[in-house]
């Protein structure tokens, strides 16, 4: 019998694994934002630029947002903000893009695929103390903690840069992708190491399972509704203030005519939430005008500036029609596709969650019926009958269904199952759809 020293056995048990930090669902409450060290990734040396937008103007070099976590040797300190475990934000930029309705403005870069950031705020260990970054997700797919895969940025012959512009030019407030690059080298335990070397050492999966890429996108703010709802009170208040600051900056840049809003002024708070609802109504209409189904438009993907984030998985309805279980996404009820019903439900839930966060913080949002009316009017006004007809839909049917769902959630307080599960039945909603 082979004898193993007891201390050696104990050391094996104590070897940390990133999977030990996993929980089901998002994890925000009780976790504080903390600074972490990052190092620049240089295009050409550390990454190959695959696609880059040519329609963004900025006073600063946006490529400086290409960074990767490097806890023991990084030169730049940036905040890690729960639950953003693989993206990092740089505030204070000023970037613009021309759209059919005028110039749009962005005040922050957010880089996706910068390495795993959860150890910075949880577990008491640096990322450098963990051996490998291999991950198996809930669908049994292999990947890497903190690493973005190529499939997140491409849809057939299109990419997220084109898709973000398609949505924006339809009037959606949306993340604006700037650049996507294929990683050649990153930082591991304080040293620069090639992707090929990390694969050979089994730090990350093989190329068959993971093609590491990194992307820079622009936002007005990357703070999300889920953060405002789930953070402890001090952080939630700070996030709300950021939402108001960005609102004021956009108002000034675009000449929107709103007064300078201040948190704590009931009249100002009502203006903020009313405009948020109006903007979200237009966002929902943009999905219909383009024929896209979001399916994942939850509160972690809505910013406090009413922007839609994480669009890489959003697909045109025709994509789902090739599925074996196509009815899960495109079967029509009262003339509206099931995936769109889910989006309408999710939008209403996001709005309810945001209002709940406001109420918890003692903020004034006005009468809910007025907010719902503003939201639905904005949605209806932004629907383009010709574009809707091309997508095989009818404006009146869309509005009628949206009104029923929104009223059920926001006025009547009903629970509607998310429809994510195939076994969920529309009839369970009891809305006569």
Short mmCIF file of C-alpha atoms in Angstrom, two decimals:
data_model
loop_
_atom_site.label_atom_id
_atom_site.label_comp_id
_atom_site.label_asym_id
_atom_site.label_seq_id
_atom_site.Cartn_x
_atom_site.Cartn_y
_atom_site.Cartn_z
CA UNK A 1 0.00 0.00 0.00
CA UNK A 2 1.33 3.41 -0.96
CA UNK A 3 1.81 5.73 2.03
CA UNK A 4 0.84 9.37 1.52
CA UNK A 5 1.96 11.96 4.02
CA UNK A 6 -1.12 13.45 5.79
CA UNK A 7 0.05 17.04 5.26
CA UNK A 8 0.48 16.38 1.53
CA UNK A 9 -3.06 15.01 1.36
CA UNK A 10 -4.37 18.05 3.22
CA UNK A 11 -2.53 20.39 0.84
CA UNK A 12 -4.22 18.70 -2.10
CA UNK A 13 -7.63 19.30 -0.55
CA UNK A 14 -6.85 22.97 0.00
CA UNK A 15 -5.82 23.61 -3.62
CA UNK A 16 -8.28 26.33 -4.69
CA UNK A 17 -10.52 25.97 -7.71
CA UNK A 18 -12.38 28.76 -9.43
CA UNK A 19 -15.47 26.55 -9.46
CA UNK A 20 -15.56 26.94 -5.68
CA UNK A 21 -16.69 30.54 -6.23
CA UNK A 22 -19.68 29.54 -8.37
CA UNK A 23 -23.28 30.03 -7.27
CA UNK A 24 -26.55 29.61 -9.11
CA UNK A 25 -27.75 32.85 -10.66
CA UNK A 26 -26.20 36.28 -10.32
CA UNK A 27 -24.33 37.26 -7.18
CA UNK A 28 -24.40 40.93 -6.20
CA UNK A 29 -25.69 41.57 -2.67
CA UNK A 30 -22.98 41.76 -0.02
CA UNK A 31 -20.13 42.03 -2.53
CA UNK A 32 -18.35 45.37 -2.71
CA UNK A 33 -16.59 46.95 -5.65
CA UNK A 34 -12.81 46.73 -5.24
CA UNK A 35 -9.83 47.92 -7.28
CA UNK A 36 -7.77 45.41 -9.25
CA UNK A 37 -4.60 45.63 -11.31
CA UNK A 38 -4.64 45.28 -15.08
CA UNK A 39 -2.09 45.39 -17.88
CA UNK A 40 -2.52 46.78 -21.38
CA UNK A 41 -2.87 44.44 -24.33
CA UNK A 42 -1.18 45.87 -27.39
CA UNK A 43 -2.85 45.29 -30.79
CA UNK A 44 -0.44 43.39 -33.03
CA UNK A 45 1.56 41.97 -30.15
CA UNK A 46 -1.13 40.61 -27.82
CA UNK A 47 -4.14 40.50 -30.10
CA UNK A 48 -5.09 40.54 -33.74
CA UNK A 49 -7.80 43.09 -34.56
CA UNK A 50 -10.50 41.19 -36.45
CA UNK A 51 -13.05 43.95 -36.92
CA UNK A 52 -13.07 47.61 -35.93
CA UNK A 53 -15.69 50.32 -36.31
CA UNK A 54 -14.87 53.30 -38.45
CA UNK A 55 -17.80 55.46 -37.40
CA UNK A 56 -16.79 56.32 -33.81
CA UNK A 57 -15.21 59.68 -32.95
CA UNK A 58 -13.44 60.10 -29.62
CA UNK A 59 -11.12 62.52 -27.89
CA UNK A 60 -9.13 59.61 -26.45
CA UNK A 61 -7.49 56.43 -27.76
CA UNK A 62 -10.20 53.81 -27.27
CA UNK A 63 -7.70 50.99 -27.90
CA UNK A 64 -6.34 51.74 -24.43
CA UNK A 65 -9.36 49.84 -23.13
CA UNK A 66 -7.76 46.57 -24.30
CA UNK A 67 -6.60 45.31 -20.89
CA UNK A 68 -6.30 41.99 -19.05
CA UNK A 69 -6.33 41.30 -15.33
CA UNK A 70 -2.84 40.99 -13.84
CA UNK A 71 -3.19 41.05 -10.03
CA UNK A 72 0.49 40.69 -9.12
CA UNK A 73 2.09 42.91 -11.76
CA UNK A 74 -0.52 45.11 -13.47
CA UNK A 75 0.27 48.79 -14.05
CA UNK A 76 -3.29 50.15 -14.12
CA UNK A 77 -5.91 50.05 -11.36
CA UNK A 78 -9.57 49.70 -12.32
CA UNK A 79 -12.67 48.87 -10.24
CA UNK A 80 -14.18 45.38 -10.28
CA UNK A 81 -17.94 45.75 -9.96
CA UNK A 82 -20.22 42.80 -9.10
CA UNK A 83 -21.58 40.96 -11.07
CA UNK A 84 -19.26 41.94 -13.95
CA UNK A 85 -16.86 39.02 -13.61
CA UNK A 86 -15.17 39.24 -17.00
CA UNK A 87 -15.64 42.84 -18.08
CA UNK A 88 -14.14 46.08 -16.83
CA UNK A 89 -15.31 49.65 -17.34
CA UNK A 90 -13.40 52.87 -17.92
CA UNK A 91 -15.50 55.95 -17.26
CA UNK A 92 -14.93 59.52 -18.33
CA UNK A 93 -14.56 59.06 -22.07
CA UNK A 94 -16.37 61.12 -24.68
CA UNK A 95 -17.22 59.24 -27.88
CA UNK A 96 -19.84 59.94 -30.52
CA UNK A 97 -21.51 58.28 -33.49
CA UNK A 98 -23.84 59.70 -36.12
CA UNK A 99 -27.22 57.95 -36.43
CA UNK A 100 -30.24 58.60 -38.69
CA UNK A 101 -31.79 60.60 -35.84
CA UNK A 102 -28.66 62.59 -34.96
CA UNK A 103 -25.44 62.28 -33.00
CA UNK A 104 -25.32 59.78 -30.15
CA UNK A 105 -22.96 60.01 -27.18
CA UNK A 106 -21.10 57.48 -25.03
CA UNK A 107 -19.30 58.06 -21.74
CA UNK A 108 -17.69 54.73 -20.87
CA UNK A 109 -15.82 51.87 -22.49
CA UNK A 110 -16.42 48.34 -21.33
CA UNK A 111 -14.06 45.55 -22.31
CA UNK A 112 -15.39 41.98 -22.42
CA UNK A 113 -13.03 39.04 -21.90
CA UNK A 114 -10.47 40.61 -19.53
CA UNK A 115 -9.97 37.53 -17.33
CA UNK A 116 -11.82 36.31 -14.26
CA UNK A 117 -12.54 39.08 -11.76
CA UNK A 118 -14.66 37.34 -9.14
CA UNK A 119 -11.64 36.37 -6.99
CA UNK A 120 -10.98 40.10 -6.52
CA UNK A 121 -14.13 40.49 -4.41
CA UNK A 122 -14.82 36.95 -3.16
CA UNK A 123 -12.88 34.02 -1.74
CA UNK A 124 -9.95 35.85 -0.17
CA UNK A 125 -7.48 34.79 -2.86
CA UNK A 126 -5.95 36.47 -5.87
CA UNK A 127 -6.64 35.02 -9.31
CA UNK A 128 -2.90 34.29 -9.45
CA UNK A 129 -3.36 31.70 -6.69
CA UNK A 130 -5.59 29.54 -8.86
CA UNK A 131 -4.00 27.00 -11.17
CA UNK A 132 -6.22 26.81 -14.22
CA UNK A 133 -9.12 28.74 -15.72
CA UNK A 134 -11.07 25.80 -17.18
CA UNK A 135 -14.83 25.96 -16.82
CA UNK A 136 -17.84 23.78 -17.61
CA UNK A 137 -21.08 25.75 -17.78
CA UNK A 138 -24.66 24.74 -16.96
CA UNK A 139 -25.07 23.34 -20.46
CA UNK A 140 -21.95 21.12 -20.08
CA UNK A 141 -19.96 23.28 -22.52
CA UNK A 142 -16.26 23.77 -21.91
CA UNK A 143 -14.84 27.26 -21.70
CA UNK A 144 -12.61 29.51 -19.65
CA UNK A 145 -13.39 31.60 -16.59
CA UNK A 146 -13.26 35.25 -17.60
CA UNK A 147 -12.50 34.47 -21.24
CA UNK A 148 -14.85 35.48 -24.08
CA UNK A 149 -15.27 33.02 -26.93
CA UNK A 150 -15.42 33.97 -30.61
CA UNK A 151 -19.00 32.73 -30.97
CA UNK A 152 -20.16 35.52 -28.65
CA UNK A 153 -19.30 38.14 -31.25
CA UNK A 154 -20.36 36.53 -34.53
CA UNK A 155 -23.64 35.41 -36.08
CA UNK A 156 -23.01 33.65 -39.36
CA UNK A 157 -21.57 36.27 -41.71
CA UNK A 158 -22.46 39.14 -39.37
CA UNK A 159 -20.89 40.38 -36.13
CA UNK A 160 -21.80 42.40 -33.06
CA UNK A 161 -20.43 45.61 -34.56
CA UNK A 162 -22.94 45.40 -37.41
CA UNK A 163 -25.75 44.21 -35.15
CA UNK A 164 -25.29 47.03 -32.63
CA UNK A 165 -25.56 49.52 -35.49
CA UNK A 166 -28.60 47.79 -36.95
CA UNK A 167 -30.36 48.18 -33.61
CA UNK A 168 -29.12 51.72 -32.96
CA UNK A 169 -30.18 52.95 -36.38
CA UNK A 170 -33.66 51.59 -35.63
CA UNK A 171 -33.80 53.78 -32.53
CA UNK A 172 -32.72 51.28 -29.90
CA UNK A 173 -30.51 52.48 -27.08
CA UNK A 174 -27.89 49.78 -27.19
CA UNK A 175 -24.28 48.93 -26.42
CA UNK A 176 -22.11 50.12 -29.30
CA UNK A 177 -19.33 47.71 -30.20
CA UNK A 178 -16.08 49.37 -31.22
CA UNK A 179 -13.54 46.59 -31.81
CA UNK A 180 -13.12 42.81 -31.57
CA UNK A 181 -9.75 41.08 -31.41
CA UNK A 182 -8.41 37.53 -31.32
CA UNK A 183 -6.15 37.03 -28.30
CA UNK A 184 -2.55 35.98 -28.94
CA UNK A 185 -1.20 36.43 -25.39
CA UNK A 186 -2.47 37.48 -21.95
CA UNK A 187 -1.13 37.63 -18.39
CA UNK A 188 -0.91 34.55 -16.19
CA UNK A 189 0.49 34.79 -12.65
CA UNK A 190 2.18 38.08 -13.40
CA UNK A 191 3.82 37.07 -16.67
CA UNK A 192 2.89 37.42 -20.30
CA UNK A 193 2.01 34.04 -21.78
CA UNK A 194 0.76 33.02 -25.20
CA UNK A 195 -2.65 31.44 -25.76
CA UNK A 196 -0.91 28.42 -27.30
CA UNK A 197 1.19 27.99 -24.18
CA UNK A 198 -1.87 28.24 -21.91
CA UNK A 199 -3.51 25.52 -23.98
CA UNK A 200 -0.49 23.22 -23.80
CA UNK A 201 -0.37 23.66 -20.04
CA UNK A 202 -4.12 23.01 -19.84
CA UNK A 203 -4.74 26.38 -18.21
CA UNK A 204 -7.53 26.89 -20.76
CA UNK A 205 -9.37 24.38 -23.00
CA UNK A 206 -8.23 23.40 -26.46
CA UNK A 207 -9.12 25.41 -29.55
CA UNK A 208 -11.90 22.92 -30.23
CA UNK A 209 -13.79 24.30 -27.22
CA UNK A 210 -12.57 27.89 -26.89
CA UNK A 211 -11.30 30.58 -29.25
CA UNK A 212 -10.33 33.45 -26.90
CA UNK A 213 -11.33 36.88 -28.12
CA UNK A 214 -11.75 40.29 -26.52
CA UNK A 215 -14.02 43.19 -27.41
CA UNK A 216 -14.47 46.86 -26.57
CA UNK A 217 -17.97 48.29 -26.46
CA UNK A 218 -19.30 51.75 -25.62
CA UNK A 219 -22.04 52.69 -23.17
CA UNK A 220 -23.50 55.75 -21.58
CA UNK A 221 -23.19 53.76 -18.36
CA UNK A 222 -22.54 50.08 -17.76
CA UNK A 223 -24.42 50.08 -14.43
CA UNK A 224 -27.32 47.64 -14.75
CA UNK A 225 -30.85 47.50 -13.35
CA UNK A 226 -29.97 44.25 -11.57
CA UNK A 227 -27.15 46.01 -9.74
CA UNK A 228 -29.43 48.80 -8.53
CA UNK A 229 -31.99 46.20 -7.40
CA UNK A 230 -29.67 43.70 -5.71
CA UNK A 231 -26.81 45.75 -4.27
CA UNK A 232 -26.75 46.85 -0.66
CA UNK A 233 -28.11 50.36 -0.07
CA UNK A 234 -24.88 52.42 -0.22
CA UNK A 235 -23.85 50.94 -3.57
CA UNK A 236 -27.39 51.08 -4.94
CA UNK A 237 -27.55 54.80 -4.13
CA UNK A 238 -24.19 55.37 -5.79
CA UNK A 239 -25.40 53.58 -8.92
CA UNK A 240 -28.56 55.68 -9.02
CA UNK A 241 -26.47 58.84 -8.77
CA UNK A 242 -24.41 57.61 -11.69
CA UNK A 243 -27.61 57.04 -13.65
CA UNK A 244 -28.70 60.63 -12.97
CA UNK A 245 -25.26 62.03 -13.83
CA UNK A 246 -25.29 60.26 -17.20
CA UNK A 247 -28.87 61.44 -17.80
CA UNK A 248 -27.77 65.03 -17.23
CA UNK A 249 -24.72 64.69 -19.42
CA UNK A 250 -26.78 63.26 -22.29
CA UNK A 251 -29.40 65.97 -21.84
CA UNK A 252 -26.73 68.65 -22.20
CA UNK A 253 -24.94 66.99 -25.13
CA UNK A 254 -28.16 66.42 -27.09
CA UNK A 255 -30.01 69.54 -25.99
CA UNK A 256 -32.98 67.49 -24.78
CA UNK A 257 -34.50 70.26 -22.69
CA UNK A 258 -34.74 68.47 -19.35
CA UNK A 259 -33.64 70.34 -16.21
CA UNK A 260 -30.49 69.15 -14.44
CA UNK A 261 -31.81 66.29 -12.34
CA UNK A 262 -30.79 65.64 -8.74
CA UNK A 263 -31.37 62.54 -6.66
CA UNK A 264 -33.52 63.49 -3.68
CA UNK A 265 -35.72 65.92 -5.60
CA UNK A 266 -39.10 64.13 -6.05
CA UNK A 267 -39.98 66.05 -9.20
CA UNK A 268 -36.60 65.27 -10.76
CA UNK A 269 -36.84 61.60 -9.86
CA UNK A 270 -40.26 61.36 -11.53
CA UNK A 271 -38.80 62.85 -14.73
CA UNK A 272 -35.97 60.31 -14.67
CA UNK A 273 -38.21 57.25 -14.35
CA UNK A 274 -40.79 58.54 -16.81
CA UNK A 275 -38.09 59.03 -19.45
CA UNK A 276 -36.62 55.62 -18.64
CA UNK A 277 -40.01 54.00 -19.36
CA UNK A 278 -40.39 56.00 -22.59
CA UNK A 279 -36.95 54.92 -23.80
CA UNK A 280 -37.63 51.27 -22.98
CA UNK A 281 -40.85 51.38 -25.00
CA UNK A 282 -38.90 52.47 -28.04
CA UNK A 283 -36.32 49.73 -27.41
CA UNK A 284 -39.07 47.10 -27.47
CA UNK A 285 -40.37 48.50 -30.75
CA UNK A 286 -36.91 48.27 -32.31
CA UNK A 287 -36.92 44.52 -31.71
CA UNK A 288 -40.20 44.26 -33.64
CA UNK A 289 -39.13 46.52 -36.50
CA UNK A 290 -36.01 44.42 -37.08
CA UNK A 291 -37.68 41.05 -36.49
CA UNK A 292 -35.29 40.10 -33.70
CA UNK A 293 -35.96 38.04 -30.59
CA UNK A 294 -33.85 38.81 -27.53
CA UNK A 295 -34.76 35.84 -25.31
CA UNK A 296 -32.22 36.99 -22.71
CA UNK A 297 -33.37 40.57 -22.05
CA UNK A 298 -33.25 40.32 -18.25
CA UNK A 299 -32.36 43.05 -15.77
CA UNK A 300 -28.64 42.23 -15.91
CA UNK A 301 -28.76 43.29 -19.56
CA UNK A 302 -30.44 46.69 -19.09
CA UNK A 303 -28.36 49.71 -18.07
CA UNK A 304 -29.54 52.62 -15.96
CA UNK A 305 -29.51 54.69 -19.15
CA UNK A 306 -32.07 52.29 -20.67
CA UNK A 307 -29.50 50.64 -22.94
CA UNK A 308 -29.71 47.02 -24.09
CA UNK A 309 -26.52 45.05 -23.41
CA UNK A 310 -25.08 41.65 -24.32
CA UNK A 311 -26.70 41.49 -27.75
CA UNK A 312 -24.43 38.77 -29.15
CA UNK A 313 -27.04 36.05 -28.59
CA UNK A 314 -29.99 37.99 -30.06
CA UNK A 315 -31.26 36.46 -33.30
CA UNK A 316 -33.68 37.21 -36.12
CA UNK A 317 -36.78 35.05 -35.87
CA UNK A 318 -35.82 33.22 -39.07
CA UNK A 319 -32.81 31.75 -37.24
CA UNK A 320 -35.10 29.86 -34.87
CA UNK A 321 -37.32 28.56 -37.63
CA UNK A 322 -34.55 26.07 -38.48
CA UNK A 323 -34.65 24.63 -34.95
CA UNK A 324 -36.15 21.23 -34.30
CA UNK A 325 -38.11 22.87 -31.47
CA UNK A 326 -38.91 26.02 -33.48
CA UNK A 327 -42.30 26.41 -31.77
CA UNK A 328 -40.50 27.29 -28.53
CA UNK A 329 -39.44 30.53 -30.16
CA UNK A 330 -41.65 31.34 -33.15
CA UNK A 331 -45.08 29.77 -32.65
CA UNK A 332 -47.62 32.58 -32.75
CA UNK A 333 -50.18 33.37 -30.07
CA UNK A 334 -52.66 36.13 -30.93
CA UNK A 335 -50.41 36.89 -33.89
CA UNK A 336 -47.21 37.32 -31.83
CA UNK A 337 -44.26 34.92 -31.72
CA UNK A 338 -43.57 33.11 -28.46
CA UNK A 339 -40.06 34.56 -28.24
CA UNK A 340 -41.48 38.06 -28.55
CA UNK A 341 -44.02 37.29 -25.84
CA UNK A 342 -41.09 36.38 -23.60
CA UNK A 343 -39.32 39.64 -24.47
CA UNK A 344 -42.46 41.66 -23.68
CA UNK A 345 -42.78 39.85 -20.38
CA UNK A 346 -39.10 40.37 -19.57
CA UNK A 347 -39.26 44.10 -20.38
CA UNK A 348 -42.19 44.48 -17.98
CA UNK A 349 -40.37 42.55 -15.27
CA UNK A 350 -37.26 44.70 -15.73
CA UNK A 351 -39.32 47.85 -15.29
CA UNK A 352 -40.98 46.42 -12.19
CA UNK A 353 -37.62 45.49 -10.73
CA UNK A 354 -36.23 48.97 -11.36
CA UNK A 355 -39.24 50.63 -9.73
CA UNK A 356 -38.90 48.25 -6.79
CA UNK A 357 -35.28 49.35 -6.36
CA UNK A 358 -36.35 52.99 -6.45
CA UNK A 359 -39.04 52.43 -3.84
CA UNK A 360 -36.61 50.61 -1.58
CA UNK A 361 -34.32 53.66 -1.70
CA UNK A 362 -37.22 56.03 -1.00
CA UNK A 363 -37.22 57.58 -4.47
CA UNK A 364 -40.28 59.06 -6.16
CA UNK A 365 -41.37 57.58 -9.48
CA UNK A 366 -44.91 58.87 -9.91
CA UNK A 367 -48.06 56.91 -10.65
CA UNK A 368 -47.48 53.48 -12.15
CA UNK A 369 -50.39 53.84 -14.56
CA UNK A 370 -48.86 57.00 -15.99
CA UNK A 371 -45.52 55.22 -16.45
CA UNK A 372 -47.22 52.29 -18.18
CA UNK A 373 -49.11 54.67 -20.47
CA UNK A 374 -45.87 56.44 -21.43
CA UNK A 375 -44.15 53.11 -22.10
CA UNK A 376 -46.95 51.72 -24.26
CA UNK A 377 -47.42 54.98 -26.17
CA UNK A 378 -43.70 55.10 -26.93
CA UNK A 379 -43.79 51.48 -28.07
CA UNK A 380 -46.78 52.05 -30.35
CA UNK A 381 -45.41 55.28 -31.82
CA UNK A 382 -42.09 53.66 -32.74
CA UNK A 383 -43.60 50.64 -34.51
CA UNK A 384 -43.14 50.91 -38.28
CA UNK A 385 -46.14 49.28 -40.03
CA UNK A 386 -44.21 48.50 -43.22
CA UNK A 387 -41.28 46.91 -41.41
CA UNK A 388 -43.65 45.03 -39.11
CA UNK A 389 -45.51 43.64 -42.11
CA UNK A 390 -42.25 42.42 -43.65
CA UNK A 391 -41.62 40.45 -40.44
CA UNK A 392 -45.05 38.81 -40.75
CA UNK A 393 -46.62 40.75 -37.90
CA UNK A 394 -49.40 43.27 -37.35
CA UNK A 395 -49.03 46.52 -35.43
CA UNK A 396 -52.42 46.30 -33.74
CA UNK A 397 -51.85 42.73 -32.61
CA UNK A 398 -48.43 43.59 -31.25
CA UNK A 399 -49.74 46.55 -29.30
CA UNK A 400 -52.73 44.66 -27.93
CA UNK A 401 -50.57 41.82 -26.64
CA UNK A 402 -47.94 44.21 -25.21
CA UNK A 403 -50.69 46.11 -23.40
CA UNK A 404 -52.09 42.92 -21.84
CA UNK A 405 -48.70 41.67 -20.68
CA UNK A 406 -47.49 45.03 -19.36
CA UNK A 407 -50.74 45.71 -17.50
CA UNK A 408 -50.72 42.24 -15.97
CA UNK A 409 -47.19 42.66 -14.63
CA UNK A 410 -47.00 46.34 -13.70
CA UNK A 411 -50.57 47.20 -12.74
CA UNK A 412 -52.08 43.92 -11.59
CA UNK A 413 -48.86 42.52 -10.12
CA UNK A 414 -49.34 39.11 -11.70
CA UNK A 415 -46.64 36.47 -11.96
CA UNK A 416 -45.96 35.33 -15.52
CA UNK A 417 -43.56 32.43 -16.04
CA UNK A 418 -40.50 33.44 -18.08
CA UNK A 419 -41.15 30.88 -20.87
CA UNK A 420 -37.46 29.97 -20.82
CA UNK A 421 -38.42 26.41 -20.05
CA UNK A 422 -40.02 24.54 -22.95
CA UNK A 423 -42.66 23.09 -20.65
CA UNK A 424 -43.93 26.56 -19.71
CA UNK A 425 -47.30 27.17 -21.32
CA UNK A 426 -48.64 30.52 -22.51
CA UNK A 427 -52.03 29.47 -21.19
CA UNK A 428 -50.57 29.56 -17.66
CA UNK A 429 -50.53 33.34 -17.99
CA UNK A 430 -54.34 33.42 -18.20
CA UNK A 431 -54.28 36.45 -20.47
CA UNK A 432 -56.39 34.99 -23.26
CA UNK A 433 -53.52 34.91 -25.76
#
